[in-house]
PDB file of C-alpha atoms in Angstrom:
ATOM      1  CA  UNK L   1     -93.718 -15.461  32.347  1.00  0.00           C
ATOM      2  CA  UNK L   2     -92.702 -14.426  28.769  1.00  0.00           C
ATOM      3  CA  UNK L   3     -89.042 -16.492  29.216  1.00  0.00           C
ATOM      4  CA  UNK L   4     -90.262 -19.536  29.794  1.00  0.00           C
ATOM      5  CA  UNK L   5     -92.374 -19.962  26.943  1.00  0.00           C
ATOM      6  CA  UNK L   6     -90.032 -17.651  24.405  1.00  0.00           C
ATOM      7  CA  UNK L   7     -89.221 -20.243  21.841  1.00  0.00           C
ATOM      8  CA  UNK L   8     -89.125 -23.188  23.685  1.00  0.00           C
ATOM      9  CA  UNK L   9     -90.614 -26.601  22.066  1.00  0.00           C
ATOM     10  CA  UNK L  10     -93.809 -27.192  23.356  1.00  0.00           C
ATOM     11  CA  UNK L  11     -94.726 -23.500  24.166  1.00  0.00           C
ATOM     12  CA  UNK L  12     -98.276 -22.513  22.758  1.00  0.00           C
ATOM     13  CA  UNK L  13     -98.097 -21.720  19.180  1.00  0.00           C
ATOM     14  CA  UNK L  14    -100.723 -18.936  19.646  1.00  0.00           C
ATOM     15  CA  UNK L  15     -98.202 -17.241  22.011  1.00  0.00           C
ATOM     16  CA  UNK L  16     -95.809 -16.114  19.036  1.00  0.00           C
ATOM     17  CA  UNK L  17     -98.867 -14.617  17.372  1.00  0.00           C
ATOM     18  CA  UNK L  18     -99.332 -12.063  19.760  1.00  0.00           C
ATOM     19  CA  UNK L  19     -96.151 -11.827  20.380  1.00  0.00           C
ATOM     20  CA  UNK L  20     -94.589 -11.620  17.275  1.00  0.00           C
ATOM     21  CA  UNK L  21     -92.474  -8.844  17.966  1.00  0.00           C
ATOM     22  CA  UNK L  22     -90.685  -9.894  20.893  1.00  0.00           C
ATOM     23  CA  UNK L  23     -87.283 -11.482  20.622  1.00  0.00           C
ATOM     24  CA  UNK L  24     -85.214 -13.900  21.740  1.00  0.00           C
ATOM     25  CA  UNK L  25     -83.486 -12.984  23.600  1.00  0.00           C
ATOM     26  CA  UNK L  26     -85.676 -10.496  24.674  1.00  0.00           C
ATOM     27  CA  UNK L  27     -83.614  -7.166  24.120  1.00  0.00           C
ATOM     28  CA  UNK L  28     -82.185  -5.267  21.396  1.00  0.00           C
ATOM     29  CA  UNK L  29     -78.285  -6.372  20.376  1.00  0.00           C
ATOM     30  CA  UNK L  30     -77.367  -3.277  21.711  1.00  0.00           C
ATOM     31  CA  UNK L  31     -79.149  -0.139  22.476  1.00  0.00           C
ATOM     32  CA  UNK L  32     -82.808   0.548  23.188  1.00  0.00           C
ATOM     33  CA  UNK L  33     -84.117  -0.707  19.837  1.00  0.00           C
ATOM     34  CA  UNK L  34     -83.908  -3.176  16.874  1.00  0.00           C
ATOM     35  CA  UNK L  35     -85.818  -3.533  13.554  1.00  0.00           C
ATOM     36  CA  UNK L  36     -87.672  -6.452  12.966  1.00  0.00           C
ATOM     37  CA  UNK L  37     -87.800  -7.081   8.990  1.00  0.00           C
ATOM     38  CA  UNK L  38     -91.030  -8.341   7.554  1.00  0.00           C
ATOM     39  CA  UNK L  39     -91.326  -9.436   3.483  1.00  0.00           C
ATOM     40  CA  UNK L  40     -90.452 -11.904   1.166  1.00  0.00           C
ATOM     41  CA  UNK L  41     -90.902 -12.840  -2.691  1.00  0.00           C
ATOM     42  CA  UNK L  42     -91.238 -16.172  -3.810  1.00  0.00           C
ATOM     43  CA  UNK L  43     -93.493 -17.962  -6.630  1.00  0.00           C
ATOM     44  CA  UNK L  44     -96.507 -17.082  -5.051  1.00  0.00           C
ATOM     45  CA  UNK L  45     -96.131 -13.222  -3.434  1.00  0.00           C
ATOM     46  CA  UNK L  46     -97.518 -10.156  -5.449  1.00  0.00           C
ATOM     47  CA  UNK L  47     -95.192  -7.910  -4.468  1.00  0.00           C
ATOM     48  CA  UNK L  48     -93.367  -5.657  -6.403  1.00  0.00           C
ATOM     49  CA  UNK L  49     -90.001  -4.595  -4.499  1.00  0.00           C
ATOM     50  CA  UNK L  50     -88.612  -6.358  -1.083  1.00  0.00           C
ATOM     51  CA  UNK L  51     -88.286  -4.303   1.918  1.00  0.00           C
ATOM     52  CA  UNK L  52     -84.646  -2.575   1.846  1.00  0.00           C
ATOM     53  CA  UNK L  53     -82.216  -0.601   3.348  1.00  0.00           C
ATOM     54  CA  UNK L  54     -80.960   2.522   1.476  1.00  0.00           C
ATOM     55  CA  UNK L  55     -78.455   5.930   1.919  1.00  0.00           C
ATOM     56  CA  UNK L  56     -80.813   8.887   1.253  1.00  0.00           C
ATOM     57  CA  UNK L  57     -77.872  10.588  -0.267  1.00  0.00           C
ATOM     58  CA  UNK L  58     -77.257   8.142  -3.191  1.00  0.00           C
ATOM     59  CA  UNK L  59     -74.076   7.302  -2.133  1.00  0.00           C
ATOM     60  CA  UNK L  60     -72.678   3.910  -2.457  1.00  0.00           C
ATOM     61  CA  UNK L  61     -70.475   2.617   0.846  1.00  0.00           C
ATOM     62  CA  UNK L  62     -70.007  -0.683   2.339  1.00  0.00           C
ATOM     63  CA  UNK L  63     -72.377  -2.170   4.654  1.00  0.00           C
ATOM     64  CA  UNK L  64     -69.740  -4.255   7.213  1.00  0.00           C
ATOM     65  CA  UNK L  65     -72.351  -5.956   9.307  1.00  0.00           C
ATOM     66  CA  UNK L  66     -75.258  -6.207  10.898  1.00  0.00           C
ATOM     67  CA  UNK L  67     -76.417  -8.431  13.863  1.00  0.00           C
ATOM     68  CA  UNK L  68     -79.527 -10.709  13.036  1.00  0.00           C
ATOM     69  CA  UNK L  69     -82.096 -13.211  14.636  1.00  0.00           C
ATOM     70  CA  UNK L  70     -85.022 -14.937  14.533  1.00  0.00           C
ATOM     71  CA  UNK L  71     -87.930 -13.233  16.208  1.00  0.00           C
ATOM     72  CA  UNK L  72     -90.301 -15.051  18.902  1.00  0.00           C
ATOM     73  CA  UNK L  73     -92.870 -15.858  16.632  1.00  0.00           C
ATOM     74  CA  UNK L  74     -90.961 -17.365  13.937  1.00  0.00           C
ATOM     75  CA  UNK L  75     -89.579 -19.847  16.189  1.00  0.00           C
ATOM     76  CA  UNK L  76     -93.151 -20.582  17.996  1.00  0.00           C
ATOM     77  CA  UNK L  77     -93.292 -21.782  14.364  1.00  0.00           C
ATOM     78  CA  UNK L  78     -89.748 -23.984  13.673  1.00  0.00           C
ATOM     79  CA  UNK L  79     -90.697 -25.253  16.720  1.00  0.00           C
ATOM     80  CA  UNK L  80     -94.558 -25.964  17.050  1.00  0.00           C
ATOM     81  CA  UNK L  81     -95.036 -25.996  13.751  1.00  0.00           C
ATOM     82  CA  UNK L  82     -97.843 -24.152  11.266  1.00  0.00           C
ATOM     83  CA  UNK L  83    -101.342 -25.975  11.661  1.00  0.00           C
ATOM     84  CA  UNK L  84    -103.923 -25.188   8.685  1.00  0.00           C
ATOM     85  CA  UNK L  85    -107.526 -25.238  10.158  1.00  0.00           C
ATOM     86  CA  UNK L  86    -109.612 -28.210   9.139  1.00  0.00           C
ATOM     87  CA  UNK L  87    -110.188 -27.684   4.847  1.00  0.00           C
ATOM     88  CA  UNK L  88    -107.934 -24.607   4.737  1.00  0.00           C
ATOM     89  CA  UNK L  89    -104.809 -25.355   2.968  1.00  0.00           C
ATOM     90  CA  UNK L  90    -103.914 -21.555   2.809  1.00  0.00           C
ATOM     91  CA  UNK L  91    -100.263 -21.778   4.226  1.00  0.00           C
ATOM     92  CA  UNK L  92     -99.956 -25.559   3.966  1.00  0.00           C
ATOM     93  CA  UNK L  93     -98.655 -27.650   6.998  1.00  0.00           C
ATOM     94  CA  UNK L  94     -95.176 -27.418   8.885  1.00  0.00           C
ATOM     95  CA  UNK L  95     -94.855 -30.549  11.084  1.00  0.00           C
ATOM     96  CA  UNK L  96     -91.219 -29.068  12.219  1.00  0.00           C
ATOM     97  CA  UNK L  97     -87.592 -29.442  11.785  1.00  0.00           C
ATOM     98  CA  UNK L  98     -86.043 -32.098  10.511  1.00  0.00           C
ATOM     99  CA  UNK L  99     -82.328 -32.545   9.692  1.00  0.00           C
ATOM    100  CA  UNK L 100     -83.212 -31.349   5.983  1.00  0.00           C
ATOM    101  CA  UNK L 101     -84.445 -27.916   6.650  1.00  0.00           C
ATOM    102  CA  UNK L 102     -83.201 -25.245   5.869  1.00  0.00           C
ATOM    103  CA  UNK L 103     -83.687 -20.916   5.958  1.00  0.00           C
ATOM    104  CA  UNK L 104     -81.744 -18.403   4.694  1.00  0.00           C
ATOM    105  CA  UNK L 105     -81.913 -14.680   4.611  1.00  0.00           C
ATOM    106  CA  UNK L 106     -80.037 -13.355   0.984  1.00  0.00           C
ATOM    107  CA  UNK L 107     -78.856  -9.906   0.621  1.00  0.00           C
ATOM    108  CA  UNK L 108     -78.994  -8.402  -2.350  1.00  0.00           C
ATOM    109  CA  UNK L 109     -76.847  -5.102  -2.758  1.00  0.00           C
ATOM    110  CA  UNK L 110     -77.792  -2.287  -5.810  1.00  0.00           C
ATOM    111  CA  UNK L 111     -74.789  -0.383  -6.747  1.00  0.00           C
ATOM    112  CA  UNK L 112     -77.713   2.661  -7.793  1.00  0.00           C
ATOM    113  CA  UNK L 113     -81.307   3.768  -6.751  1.00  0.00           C
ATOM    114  CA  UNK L 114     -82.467   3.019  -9.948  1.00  0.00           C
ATOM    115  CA  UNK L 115     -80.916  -0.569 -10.525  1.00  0.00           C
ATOM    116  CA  UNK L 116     -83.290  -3.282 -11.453  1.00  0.00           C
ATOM    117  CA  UNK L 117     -80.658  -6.190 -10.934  1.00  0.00           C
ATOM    118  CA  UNK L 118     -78.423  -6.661  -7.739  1.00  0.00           C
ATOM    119  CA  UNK L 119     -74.277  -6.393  -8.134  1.00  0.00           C
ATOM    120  CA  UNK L 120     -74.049  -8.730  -4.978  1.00  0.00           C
ATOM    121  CA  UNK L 121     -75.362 -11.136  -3.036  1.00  0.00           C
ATOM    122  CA  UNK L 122     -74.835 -12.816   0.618  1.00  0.00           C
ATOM    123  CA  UNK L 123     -76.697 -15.004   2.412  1.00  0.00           C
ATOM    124  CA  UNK L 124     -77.147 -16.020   6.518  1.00  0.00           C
ATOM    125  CA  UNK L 125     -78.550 -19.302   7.288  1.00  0.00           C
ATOM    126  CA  UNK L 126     -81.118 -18.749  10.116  1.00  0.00           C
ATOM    127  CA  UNK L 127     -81.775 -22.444  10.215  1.00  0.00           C
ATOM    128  CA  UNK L 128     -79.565 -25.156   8.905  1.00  0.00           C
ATOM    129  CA  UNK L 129     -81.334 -28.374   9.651  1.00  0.00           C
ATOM    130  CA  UNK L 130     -81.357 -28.423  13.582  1.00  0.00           C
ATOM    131  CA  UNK L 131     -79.725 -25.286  14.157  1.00  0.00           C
ATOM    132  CA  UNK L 132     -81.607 -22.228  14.770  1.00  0.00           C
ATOM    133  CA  UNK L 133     -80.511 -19.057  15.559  1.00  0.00           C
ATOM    134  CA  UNK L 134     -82.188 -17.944  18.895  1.00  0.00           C
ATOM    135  CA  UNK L 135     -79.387 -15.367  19.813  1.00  0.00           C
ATOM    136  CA  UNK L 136     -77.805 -12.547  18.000  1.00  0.00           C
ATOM    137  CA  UNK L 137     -75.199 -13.469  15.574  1.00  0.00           C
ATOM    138  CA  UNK L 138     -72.838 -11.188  13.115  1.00  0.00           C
ATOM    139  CA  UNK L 139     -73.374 -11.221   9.590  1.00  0.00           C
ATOM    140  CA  UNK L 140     -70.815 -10.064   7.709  1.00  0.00           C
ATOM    141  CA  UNK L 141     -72.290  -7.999   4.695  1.00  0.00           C
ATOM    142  CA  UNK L 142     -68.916  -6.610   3.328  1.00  0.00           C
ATOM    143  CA  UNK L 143     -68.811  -8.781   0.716  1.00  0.00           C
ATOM    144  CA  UNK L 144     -71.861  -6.920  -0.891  1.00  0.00           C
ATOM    145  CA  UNK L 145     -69.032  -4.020  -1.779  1.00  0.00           C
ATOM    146  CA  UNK L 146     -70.284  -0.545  -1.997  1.00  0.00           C
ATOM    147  CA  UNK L 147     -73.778  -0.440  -2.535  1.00  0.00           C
ATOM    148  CA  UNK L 148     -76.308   2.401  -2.245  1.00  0.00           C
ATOM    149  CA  UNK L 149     -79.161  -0.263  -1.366  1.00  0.00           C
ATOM    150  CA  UNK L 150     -79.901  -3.703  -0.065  1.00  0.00           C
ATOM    151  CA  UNK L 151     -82.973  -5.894  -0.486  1.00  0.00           C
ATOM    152  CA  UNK L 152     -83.601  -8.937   2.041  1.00  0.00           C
ATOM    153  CA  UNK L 153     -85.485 -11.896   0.564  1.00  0.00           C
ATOM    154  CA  UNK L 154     -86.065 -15.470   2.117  1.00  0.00           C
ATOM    155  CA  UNK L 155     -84.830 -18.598   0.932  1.00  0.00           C
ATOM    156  CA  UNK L 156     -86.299 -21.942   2.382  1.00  0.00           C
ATOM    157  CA  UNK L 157     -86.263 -25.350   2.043  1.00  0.00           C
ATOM    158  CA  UNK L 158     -88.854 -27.266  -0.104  1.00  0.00           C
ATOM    159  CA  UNK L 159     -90.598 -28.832   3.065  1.00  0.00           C
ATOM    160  CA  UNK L 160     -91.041 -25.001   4.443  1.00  0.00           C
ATOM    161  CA  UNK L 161     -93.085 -23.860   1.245  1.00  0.00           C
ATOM    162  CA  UNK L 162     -96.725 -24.998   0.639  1.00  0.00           C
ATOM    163  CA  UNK L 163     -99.240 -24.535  -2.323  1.00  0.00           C
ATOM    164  CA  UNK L 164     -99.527 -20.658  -1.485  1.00  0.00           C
ATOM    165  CA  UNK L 165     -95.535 -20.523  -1.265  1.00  0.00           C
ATOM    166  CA  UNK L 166     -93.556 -19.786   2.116  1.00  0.00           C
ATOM    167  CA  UNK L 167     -95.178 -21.482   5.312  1.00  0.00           C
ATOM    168  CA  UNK L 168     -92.892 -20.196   8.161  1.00  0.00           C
ATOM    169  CA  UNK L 169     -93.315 -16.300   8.566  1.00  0.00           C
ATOM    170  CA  UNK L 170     -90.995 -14.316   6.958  1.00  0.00           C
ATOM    171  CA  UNK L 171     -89.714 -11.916   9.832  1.00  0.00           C
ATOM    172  CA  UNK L 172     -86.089 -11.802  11.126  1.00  0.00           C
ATOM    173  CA  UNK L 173     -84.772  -9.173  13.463  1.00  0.00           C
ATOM    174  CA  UNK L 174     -81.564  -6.742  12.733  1.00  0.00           C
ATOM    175  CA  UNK L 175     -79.674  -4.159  15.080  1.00  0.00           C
ATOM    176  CA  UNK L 176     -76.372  -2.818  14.931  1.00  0.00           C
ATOM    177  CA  UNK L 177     -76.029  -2.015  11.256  1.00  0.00           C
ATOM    178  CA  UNK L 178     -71.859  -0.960  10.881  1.00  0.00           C
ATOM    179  CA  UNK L 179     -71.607   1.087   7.684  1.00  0.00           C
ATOM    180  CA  UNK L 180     -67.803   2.159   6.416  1.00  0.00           C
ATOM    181  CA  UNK L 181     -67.895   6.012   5.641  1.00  0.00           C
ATOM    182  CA  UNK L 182     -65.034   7.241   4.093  1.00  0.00           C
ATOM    183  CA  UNK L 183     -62.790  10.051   5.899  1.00  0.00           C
ATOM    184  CA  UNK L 184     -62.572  13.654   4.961  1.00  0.00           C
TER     185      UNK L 184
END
């Protein structure tokens, strides 16, 4: 039941709501598991520090890659599109794609656990106009160097953002993080 309506344009919006945790496609990259990432900061957000991804130890080493995706209920959204109820302009409108669109996941790497500013960034386009990642792709994160921690933020397009700030929901999905640990 789930794959047919996984999305697919035209599935029931509601669907990714309650299923906002399931991917597509359906299974971890590898494994028995994945981590879906939740958290953004933008003009509007209150938030103080974006989820990241950090060595205990303190030790700085290169993150090589990871493998990333959209989850379900982001793309019930790309696809359906974000409907405000009647006189609620909370999250604005998303009709859906259009050839302008745009969504990227940066990376931001901190060369200390104390560091307020980044050393490096990359960046993964999850949508580029009318290509959406539904499947797990490789992002190459080497070119963050060695870093003791990594931030995730959103980047979108003007047409995703509304008066309140991001309209689409800020979740993508990792697995398979490849870290570079230096011999003994």
């Amino acid at each position: 039941y789930v794959d047919q309506w996984v999305g697919k344009p035209g599935a029931d919006g509601a669907l990714g709501w309650f299923l906002m945790q399931l991917m597509v496609p359906i299974a971890p990259h590898s494994g028995k598991n994945f981590v879906v990432h939740y958290g953004y900061k933008d003009f509007f957000t209150y938030i103080e520090n974006l989820p990241e991804l950090s060595f205990p130890d303190g030790k700085a080493r290169v993150i090589d890659h990871m493998y990333v995706t959209n989850t379900n209920y982001t793309l019930n959204q790309l696809y359906n599109g974000v409907k405000s109820e009647e006189g609620n302009n909370f999250g604005g409108n998303w009709s859906g794609l259009t050839e302008d669109a745009w969504l990227k996941i940066v990376a931001s790497g901190y060369d200390s656990e104390d560091a307020d500013e980044p050393t490096s960034e990359v960046e993964f386009y999850l949508v580029n106009g009318f290509n959406v990642v539904e499947d797990w792709q490789k992002w190459d994160l080497s070119g963050l160097g060695p870093v003791v921690k990594v931030r995730f933020n959103f980047l979108y397009s003007e047409e995703m953002g509304g008066k309140y700030g991001f309209t689409i929901p800020g979740y993508f999905a990792y697995d398979d993080v490849a870290v570079r640990f230096d011999r003994e």
